Amino acid sequence: MSKTIYILNGPNLNLLGKRQPEIYGKETLEDVEALCAAEAASHDLDIVFAQSNHEGEIIDLIHEAREKAAGIVINPAAYTHTSVAILDALNTFEGPVIEVHISQVHKREAFRHHSYVSMRADAVMAGFGVNGYRLAVAQMGHLLG
Ligand code: DHK
């Protein structure tokens, strides 16, 4: 039976492709979902792909993943740098967690250099553009295979 991974996206990522394309690129979130689905299929993984601008909704999705998912790929966007609550939720999840950032956050403003989520993440992708999602899904295939 195929395993399921949750791919979760935080605030403003619904505007991917329109929002600061010089930083986040021209691909849309729908493009990201399609590339994740294709990569996941090649590893016999199913995906649940979601985006929310609301911290509590992301936490609810992580709680749902506790019951339904073998792994979580998460781009918490700005909540990366602020949310102890998302860190606490991820700490209730038993499978692998991979943190993704489209941009190279360490090259940017100092407030983007700290990640609460990195205290839980098993791996971190930053600066690979949206290809970081594909690489994270491939790594999930490796970890869960
Ligand atoms: C996305 C955001 O929205 C920012 O708040 C983060 C991250 C970086 C990204 O690179 O995907 O600082």
Short mmCIF file of N, CA and C and ligand atoms in Angstrom, two decimals:
data_model
loop_
_atom_site.label_atom_id
_atom_site.label_comp_id
_atom_site.label_asym_id
_atom_site.label_seq_id
_atom_site.Cartn_x
_atom_site.Cartn_y
_atom_site.Cartn_z
N MET A 1 0.84 -1.20 0.00
CA MET A 1 0.00 0.00 0.00
C MET A 1 0.88 1.26 0.00
N SER A 2 0.47 2.24 -0.81
CA SER A 2 1.24 3.49 -0.87
C SER A 2 1.19 4.24 0.46
N LYS A 3 2.30 4.86 0.80
CA LYS A 3 2.31 5.75 1.96
C LYS A 3 1.93 7.16 1.50
N THR A 4 1.40 7.92 2.45
CA THR A 4 1.00 9.30 2.14
C THR A 4 1.94 10.28 2.83
N ILE A 5 2.33 11.32 2.10
CA ILE A 5 3.06 12.43 2.75
C ILE A 5 2.23 13.70 2.62
N TYR A 6 2.30 14.52 3.66
CA TYR A 6 1.64 15.82 3.65
C TYR A 6 2.68 16.87 3.23
N ILE A 7 2.27 17.73 2.30
CA ILE A 7 3.13 18.82 1.85
C ILE A 7 2.40 20.12 2.18
N LEU A 8 2.92 20.83 3.19
CA LEU A 8 2.19 21.96 3.78
C LEU A 8 2.92 23.27 3.48
N ASN A 9 2.11 24.28 3.18
CA ASN A 9 2.64 25.58 2.78
C ASN A 9 1.99 26.69 3.59
N GLY A 10 2.83 27.61 4.07
CA GLY A 10 2.35 28.67 4.93
C GLY A 10 1.95 29.94 4.19
N PRO A 11 1.87 31.04 4.94
CA PRO A 11 1.26 32.26 4.44
C PRO A 11 1.95 32.87 3.23
N ASN A 12 1.11 33.40 2.37
CA ASN A 12 1.51 34.13 1.15
C ASN A 12 1.97 33.23 0.01
N LEU A 13 2.12 31.94 0.29
CA LEU A 13 2.57 31.05 -0.79
C LEU A 13 1.47 30.79 -1.82
N ASN A 14 0.23 31.14 -1.48
CA ASN A 14 -0.84 31.10 -2.50
C ASN A 14 -0.55 32.09 -3.62
N LEU A 15 0.30 33.09 -3.36
CA LEU A 15 0.63 34.10 -4.37
C LEU A 15 1.91 33.76 -5.14
N LEU A 16 2.40 32.55 -4.95
CA LEU A 16 3.64 32.15 -5.64
C LEU A 16 3.48 32.38 -7.16
N GLY A 17 4.52 32.92 -7.78
CA GLY A 17 4.46 33.24 -9.21
C GLY A 17 4.13 34.71 -9.45
N LYS A 18 3.38 35.31 -8.49
CA LYS A 18 3.02 36.73 -8.61
C LYS A 18 3.80 37.55 -7.60
N ARG A 19 4.15 36.92 -6.48
CA ARG A 19 4.76 37.61 -5.36
C ARG A 19 6.27 37.61 -5.51
N GLN A 20 6.87 38.80 -5.57
CA GLN A 20 8.34 38.94 -5.64
C GLN A 20 8.99 37.81 -6.45
N PRO A 21 8.67 37.73 -7.75
CA PRO A 21 9.22 36.61 -8.55
C PRO A 21 10.74 36.60 -8.61
N GLU A 22 11.36 37.77 -8.37
CA GLU A 22 12.83 37.81 -8.37
C GLU A 22 13.40 37.02 -7.20
N ILE A 23 12.57 36.80 -6.16
CA ILE A 23 13.01 36.01 -4.99
C ILE A 23 12.43 34.60 -5.05
N TYR A 24 11.13 34.51 -5.36
CA TYR A 24 10.43 33.22 -5.22
C TYR A 24 10.17 32.51 -6.56
N GLY A 25 10.54 33.18 -7.68
CA GLY A 25 10.40 32.54 -8.98
C GLY A 25 9.03 32.75 -9.62
N LYS A 26 8.88 32.22 -10.81
CA LYS A 26 7.66 32.45 -11.60
C LYS A 26 6.67 31.31 -11.52
N GLU A 27 7.09 30.17 -10.99
CA GLU A 27 6.17 29.03 -10.90
C GLU A 27 5.09 29.32 -9.86
N THR A 28 3.90 28.83 -10.12
CA THR A 28 2.79 29.00 -9.19
C THR A 28 2.75 27.83 -8.21
N LEU A 29 1.89 27.98 -7.18
CA LEU A 29 1.75 26.88 -6.22
C LEU A 29 1.14 25.64 -6.90
N GLU A 30 0.30 25.88 -7.91
CA GLU A 30 -0.25 24.74 -8.68
C GLU A 30 0.88 24.01 -9.40
N ASP A 31 1.84 24.76 -9.94
CA ASP A 31 3.01 24.13 -10.57
C ASP A 31 3.77 23.29 -9.55
N VAL A 32 3.91 23.83 -8.33
CA VAL A 32 4.64 23.10 -7.28
C VAL A 32 3.90 21.81 -6.93
N GLU A 33 2.59 21.92 -6.82
CA GLU A 33 1.81 20.71 -6.51
C GLU A 33 2.01 19.65 -7.59
N ALA A 34 1.99 20.09 -8.86
CA ALA A 34 2.16 19.13 -9.97
C ALA A 34 3.54 18.48 -9.92
N LEU A 35 4.57 19.26 -9.63
CA LEU A 35 5.91 18.65 -9.61
C LEU A 35 6.07 17.71 -8.41
N CYS A 36 5.42 18.06 -7.28
CA CYS A 36 5.46 17.16 -6.11
C CYS A 36 4.71 15.86 -6.41
N ALA A 37 3.56 15.98 -7.07
CA ALA A 37 2.75 14.79 -7.37
C ALA A 37 3.53 13.85 -8.29
N ALA A 38 4.21 14.42 -9.30
CA ALA A 38 4.97 13.59 -10.25
C ALA A 38 6.13 12.90 -9.54
N GLU A 39 6.85 13.65 -8.70
CA GLU A 39 7.98 13.05 -7.99
C GLU A 39 7.48 11.97 -7.02
N ALA A 40 6.40 12.28 -6.31
CA ALA A 40 5.85 11.32 -5.34
C ALA A 40 5.43 10.03 -6.03
N ALA A 41 4.79 10.16 -7.18
CA ALA A 41 4.32 8.96 -7.91
C ALA A 41 5.50 8.06 -8.25
N SER A 42 6.64 8.67 -8.57
CA SER A 42 7.80 7.84 -8.95
C SER A 42 8.40 7.12 -7.74
N HIS A 43 7.97 7.49 -6.54
CA HIS A 43 8.41 6.80 -5.31
C HIS A 43 7.26 6.03 -4.67
N ASP A 44 6.16 5.88 -5.41
CA ASP A 44 4.98 5.19 -4.89
C ASP A 44 4.45 5.85 -3.61
N LEU A 45 4.47 7.18 -3.60
CA LEU A 45 3.93 7.94 -2.47
C LEU A 45 2.69 8.70 -2.95
N ASP A 46 1.69 8.80 -2.09
CA ASP A 46 0.55 9.69 -2.33
C ASP A 46 0.82 11.00 -1.59
N ILE A 47 0.25 12.08 -2.12
CA ILE A 47 0.43 13.36 -1.42
C ILE A 47 -0.90 14.00 -1.05
N VAL A 48 -0.87 14.70 0.07
CA VAL A 48 -1.91 15.68 0.40
C VAL A 48 -1.17 17.01 0.38
N PHE A 49 -1.61 17.92 -0.49
CA PHE A 49 -0.92 19.19 -0.70
C PHE A 49 -1.84 20.31 -0.23
N ALA A 50 -1.37 21.16 0.69
CA ALA A 50 -2.25 22.19 1.25
C ALA A 50 -1.48 23.48 1.51
N GLN A 51 -2.22 24.57 1.49
CA GLN A 51 -1.65 25.89 1.82
C GLN A 51 -2.62 26.62 2.73
N SER A 52 -2.10 27.34 3.72
CA SER A 52 -2.97 28.17 4.54
C SER A 52 -2.23 29.44 4.96
N ASN A 53 -3.00 30.51 5.05
CA ASN A 53 -2.46 31.76 5.56
C ASN A 53 -2.63 31.88 7.07
N HIS A 54 -3.16 30.80 7.69
CA HIS A 54 -3.54 30.86 9.11
C HIS A 54 -2.77 29.81 9.92
N GLU A 55 -2.10 30.29 10.95
CA GLU A 55 -1.25 29.43 11.77
C GLU A 55 -2.04 28.23 12.33
N GLY A 56 -3.23 28.49 12.88
CA GLY A 56 -4.02 27.42 13.48
C GLY A 56 -4.42 26.36 12.47
N GLU A 57 -4.70 26.78 11.24
CA GLU A 57 -5.06 25.79 10.21
C GLU A 57 -3.86 24.89 9.89
N ILE A 58 -2.67 25.48 9.88
CA ILE A 58 -1.47 24.66 9.62
C ILE A 58 -1.28 23.65 10.76
N ILE A 59 -1.53 24.10 11.98
CA ILE A 59 -1.42 23.20 13.13
C ILE A 59 -2.46 22.08 13.01
N ASP A 60 -3.69 22.42 12.62
CA ASP A 60 -4.72 21.38 12.43
C ASP A 60 -4.29 20.37 11.36
N LEU A 61 -3.67 20.85 10.29
CA LEU A 61 -3.20 19.93 9.23
C LEU A 61 -2.09 19.02 9.76
N ILE A 62 -1.22 19.54 10.61
CA ILE A 62 -0.16 18.70 11.20
C ILE A 62 -0.80 17.64 12.11
N HIS A 63 -1.83 18.02 12.86
CA HIS A 63 -2.52 17.03 13.70
C HIS A 63 -3.18 15.96 12.84
N GLU A 64 -3.76 16.38 11.70
CA GLU A 64 -4.36 15.41 10.76
C GLU A 64 -3.28 14.46 10.22
N ALA A 65 -2.11 15.04 9.94
CA ALA A 65 -1.00 14.23 9.42
C ALA A 65 -0.56 13.17 10.42
N ARG A 66 -0.71 13.45 11.71
CA ARG A 66 -0.37 12.45 12.74
C ARG A 66 -1.11 11.14 12.51
N GLU A 67 -2.34 11.26 12.03
CA GLU A 67 -3.17 10.07 11.82
C GLU A 67 -2.99 9.48 10.42
N LYS A 68 -2.66 10.33 9.44
CA LYS A 68 -2.77 9.90 8.04
C LYS A 68 -1.45 9.86 7.26
N ALA A 69 -0.39 10.49 7.80
CA ALA A 69 0.81 10.65 6.97
C ALA A 69 2.01 9.91 7.55
N ALA A 70 2.88 9.46 6.62
CA ALA A 70 4.14 8.84 7.03
C ALA A 70 5.24 9.88 7.14
N GLY A 71 5.07 11.05 6.48
CA GLY A 71 6.08 12.10 6.53
C GLY A 71 5.46 13.44 6.21
N ILE A 72 6.16 14.50 6.58
CA ILE A 72 5.69 15.87 6.32
C ILE A 72 6.81 16.66 5.65
N VAL A 73 6.47 17.28 4.51
CA VAL A 73 7.32 18.31 3.90
C VAL A 73 6.62 19.63 4.19
N ILE A 74 7.33 20.59 4.77
CA ILE A 74 6.65 21.84 5.14
C ILE A 74 7.49 23.06 4.79
N ASN A 75 6.85 24.00 4.09
CA ASN A 75 7.39 25.34 3.95
C ASN A 75 6.50 26.25 4.80
N PRO A 76 6.92 26.53 6.04
CA PRO A 76 6.06 27.32 6.92
C PRO A 76 6.07 28.81 6.57
N ALA A 77 6.85 29.19 5.55
CA ALA A 77 6.98 30.60 5.12
C ALA A 77 7.33 31.46 6.34
N ALA A 78 6.66 32.59 6.54
CA ALA A 78 7.07 33.50 7.62
C ALA A 78 6.92 32.88 9.00
N TYR A 79 6.02 31.90 9.15
CA TYR A 79 5.87 31.24 10.46
C TYR A 79 7.11 30.45 10.87
N THR A 80 7.95 30.14 9.90
CA THR A 80 9.25 29.51 10.20
C THR A 80 9.96 30.24 11.34
N HIS A 81 9.91 31.57 11.24
CA HIS A 81 10.75 32.41 12.09
C HIS A 81 10.06 32.86 13.37
N THR A 82 8.77 32.51 13.49
CA THR A 82 8.00 33.05 14.62
C THR A 82 7.24 32.00 15.44
N SER A 83 6.98 30.82 14.86
CA SER A 83 5.93 29.98 15.45
C SER A 83 6.44 28.83 16.31
N VAL A 84 6.40 29.06 17.62
CA VAL A 84 6.65 27.96 18.56
C VAL A 84 5.51 26.96 18.47
N ALA A 85 4.30 27.43 18.17
CA ALA A 85 3.13 26.54 18.09
C ALA A 85 3.27 25.52 16.95
N ILE A 86 3.81 25.94 15.82
CA ILE A 86 4.03 24.98 14.71
C ILE A 86 5.16 24.01 15.09
N LEU A 87 6.21 24.51 15.74
CA LEU A 87 7.26 23.60 16.23
C LEU A 87 6.65 22.57 17.18
N ASP A 88 5.83 23.02 18.13
CA ASP A 88 5.22 22.08 19.09
C ASP A 88 4.36 21.04 18.37
N ALA A 89 3.61 21.49 17.37
CA ALA A 89 2.77 20.54 16.61
C ALA A 89 3.64 19.52 15.89
N LEU A 90 4.72 19.98 15.26
CA LEU A 90 5.61 19.04 14.55
C LEU A 90 6.27 18.07 15.52
N ASN A 91 6.49 18.52 16.75
CA ASN A 91 7.09 17.62 17.75
C ASN A 91 6.14 16.51 18.18
N THR A 92 4.84 16.62 17.83
CA THR A 92 3.91 15.53 18.13
C THR A 92 3.86 14.50 17.00
N PHE A 93 4.55 14.80 15.89
CA PHE A 93 4.52 13.93 14.71
C PHE A 93 5.71 12.98 14.76
N GLU A 94 5.46 11.70 14.48
CA GLU A 94 6.54 10.72 14.68
C GLU A 94 7.42 10.46 13.47
N GLY A 95 6.91 10.76 12.26
CA GLY A 95 7.68 10.43 11.06
C GLY A 95 8.67 11.53 10.69
N PRO A 96 9.36 11.35 9.55
CA PRO A 96 10.31 12.38 9.11
C PRO A 96 9.64 13.69 8.70
N VAL A 97 10.33 14.77 8.99
CA VAL A 97 9.88 16.13 8.63
C VAL A 97 11.00 16.79 7.83
N ILE A 98 10.65 17.31 6.66
CA ILE A 98 11.64 18.06 5.86
C ILE A 98 11.11 19.48 5.66
N GLU A 99 11.96 20.45 6.03
CA GLU A 99 11.64 21.88 5.93
C GLU A 99 12.16 22.39 4.58
N VAL A 100 11.31 23.15 3.89
CA VAL A 100 11.69 23.69 2.58
C VAL A 100 11.54 25.20 2.59
N HIS A 101 12.55 25.86 2.04
CA HIS A 101 12.45 27.29 1.73
C HIS A 101 12.86 27.46 0.29
N ILE A 102 12.05 28.18 -0.46
CA ILE A 102 12.35 28.41 -1.87
C ILE A 102 13.62 29.26 -1.99
N SER A 103 13.69 30.30 -1.18
CA SER A 103 14.83 31.22 -1.24
C SER A 103 15.93 30.74 -0.28
N GLN A 104 17.11 31.33 -0.47
CA GLN A 104 18.24 31.01 0.42
C GLN A 104 18.14 31.97 1.60
N VAL A 105 17.40 31.53 2.60
CA VAL A 105 17.05 32.43 3.71
C VAL A 105 18.28 33.00 4.44
N HIS A 106 19.37 32.26 4.43
CA HIS A 106 20.56 32.72 5.17
C HIS A 106 21.29 33.85 4.47
N LYS A 107 20.91 34.10 3.21
CA LYS A 107 21.49 35.21 2.44
C LYS A 107 20.64 36.47 2.60
N ARG A 108 19.51 36.32 3.30
CA ARG A 108 18.54 37.41 3.37
C ARG A 108 18.60 38.11 4.74
N GLU A 109 17.52 38.79 5.10
CA GLU A 109 17.51 39.56 6.35
C GLU A 109 17.79 38.65 7.55
N ALA A 110 18.41 39.25 8.60
CA ALA A 110 18.81 38.46 9.78
C ALA A 110 17.62 37.75 10.42
N PHE A 111 16.42 38.36 10.38
CA PHE A 111 15.27 37.71 11.04
C PHE A 111 14.87 36.41 10.35
N ARG A 112 15.34 36.19 9.10
CA ARG A 112 15.03 34.93 8.41
C ARG A 112 16.06 33.83 8.71
N HIS A 113 17.09 34.18 9.47
CA HIS A 113 18.16 33.19 9.70
C HIS A 113 17.80 32.18 10.78
N HIS A 114 16.86 32.57 11.65
CA HIS A 114 16.46 31.62 12.69
C HIS A 114 15.18 30.90 12.30
N SER A 115 15.17 29.59 12.50
CA SER A 115 13.97 28.79 12.22
C SER A 115 13.62 27.95 13.44
N TYR A 116 12.42 28.15 13.98
CA TYR A 116 11.93 27.25 15.04
C TYR A 116 11.75 25.84 14.49
N VAL A 117 11.28 25.76 13.25
CA VAL A 117 10.98 24.45 12.64
C VAL A 117 12.25 23.60 12.48
N SER A 118 13.38 24.26 12.28
CA SER A 118 14.64 23.51 12.12
C SER A 118 15.02 22.72 13.38
N MET A 119 14.43 23.12 14.54
CA MET A 119 14.71 22.36 15.77
C MET A 119 14.07 20.98 15.72
N ARG A 120 13.12 20.78 14.78
CA ARG A 120 12.46 19.48 14.60
C ARG A 120 12.81 18.82 13.27
N ALA A 121 13.09 19.63 12.26
CA ALA A 121 13.24 19.08 10.91
C ALA A 121 14.42 18.11 10.83
N ASP A 122 14.22 17.03 10.07
CA ASP A 122 15.29 16.06 9.84
C ASP A 122 16.20 16.50 8.71
N ALA A 123 15.69 17.39 7.85
CA ALA A 123 16.50 17.94 6.75
C ALA A 123 15.90 19.28 6.38
N VAL A 124 16.74 20.13 5.81
CA VAL A 124 16.31 21.49 5.43
C VAL A 124 16.80 21.78 4.02
N MET A 125 15.88 22.27 3.17
CA MET A 125 16.24 22.71 1.82
C MET A 125 16.07 24.22 1.78
N ALA A 126 17.06 24.94 1.27
CA ALA A 126 16.92 26.40 1.12
C ALA A 126 17.71 26.85 -0.09
N GLY A 127 17.07 27.63 -0.95
CA GLY A 127 17.78 28.23 -2.07
C GLY A 127 17.77 27.41 -3.35
N PHE A 128 17.00 26.33 -3.37
CA PHE A 128 16.89 25.50 -4.57
C PHE A 128 15.71 25.92 -5.44
N GLY A 129 15.06 27.05 -5.09
CA GLY A 129 13.84 27.41 -5.79
C GLY A 129 12.78 26.35 -5.53
N VAL A 130 11.79 26.27 -6.40
CA VAL A 130 10.73 25.27 -6.17
C VAL A 130 11.24 23.85 -6.36
N ASN A 131 12.41 23.70 -6.99
CA ASN A 131 13.01 22.37 -7.11
C ASN A 131 13.31 21.76 -5.74
N GLY A 132 13.42 22.61 -4.71
CA GLY A 132 13.64 22.12 -3.35
C GLY A 132 12.51 21.20 -2.89
N TYR A 133 11.30 21.48 -3.34
CA TYR A 133 10.17 20.60 -2.99
C TYR A 133 10.37 19.22 -3.62
N ARG A 134 10.79 19.22 -4.89
CA ARG A 134 10.99 17.93 -5.59
C ARG A 134 12.08 17.12 -4.88
N LEU A 135 13.15 17.81 -4.51
CA LEU A 135 14.25 17.13 -3.81
C LEU A 135 13.80 16.61 -2.46
N ALA A 136 12.96 17.38 -1.78
CA ALA A 136 12.45 16.95 -0.46
C ALA A 136 11.55 15.72 -0.62
N VAL A 137 10.71 15.71 -1.65
CA VAL A 137 9.85 14.53 -1.87
C VAL A 137 10.70 13.31 -2.23
N ALA A 138 11.74 13.53 -3.04
CA ALA A 138 12.63 12.40 -3.38
C ALA A 138 13.30 11.85 -2.12
N GLN A 139 13.70 12.74 -1.23
CA GLN A 139 14.33 12.29 0.02
C GLN A 139 13.31 11.52 0.89
N MET A 140 12.04 11.98 0.87
CA MET A 140 10.99 11.24 1.59
C MET A 140 10.87 9.82 1.02
N GLY A 141 10.94 9.73 -0.32
CA GLY A 141 10.89 8.41 -0.95
C GLY A 141 12.02 7.53 -0.45
N HIS A 142 13.20 8.11 -0.31
CA HIS A 142 14.37 7.38 0.19
C HIS A 142 14.16 6.97 1.65
N LEU A 143 13.67 7.90 2.47
CA LEU A 143 13.51 7.62 3.90
C LEU A 143 12.40 6.61 4.18
N LEU A 144 11.34 6.67 3.37
CA LEU A 144 10.15 5.84 3.64
C LEU A 144 10.12 4.57 2.83
N GLY A 145 11.04 4.45 1.86
CA GLY A 145 11.01 3.32 0.92
C GLY A 145 11.37 2.00 1.56
C1 DHK B 1 8.93 32.00 2.24
C2 DHK B 1 8.48 33.08 2.92
O1 DHK B 1 7.24 33.54 2.73
C3 DHK B 1 9.35 33.83 3.85
O2 DHK B 1 8.62 34.42 4.91
C4 DHK B 1 10.49 32.99 4.38
C5 DHK B 1 10.24 31.37 2.52
C6 DHK B 1 11.19 32.28 3.24
C7 DHK B 1 10.80 30.71 1.29
O3 DHK B 1 11.91 31.01 0.86
O4 DHK B 1 10.12 29.83 0.73
O5 DHK B 1 11.38 33.81 5.09
#
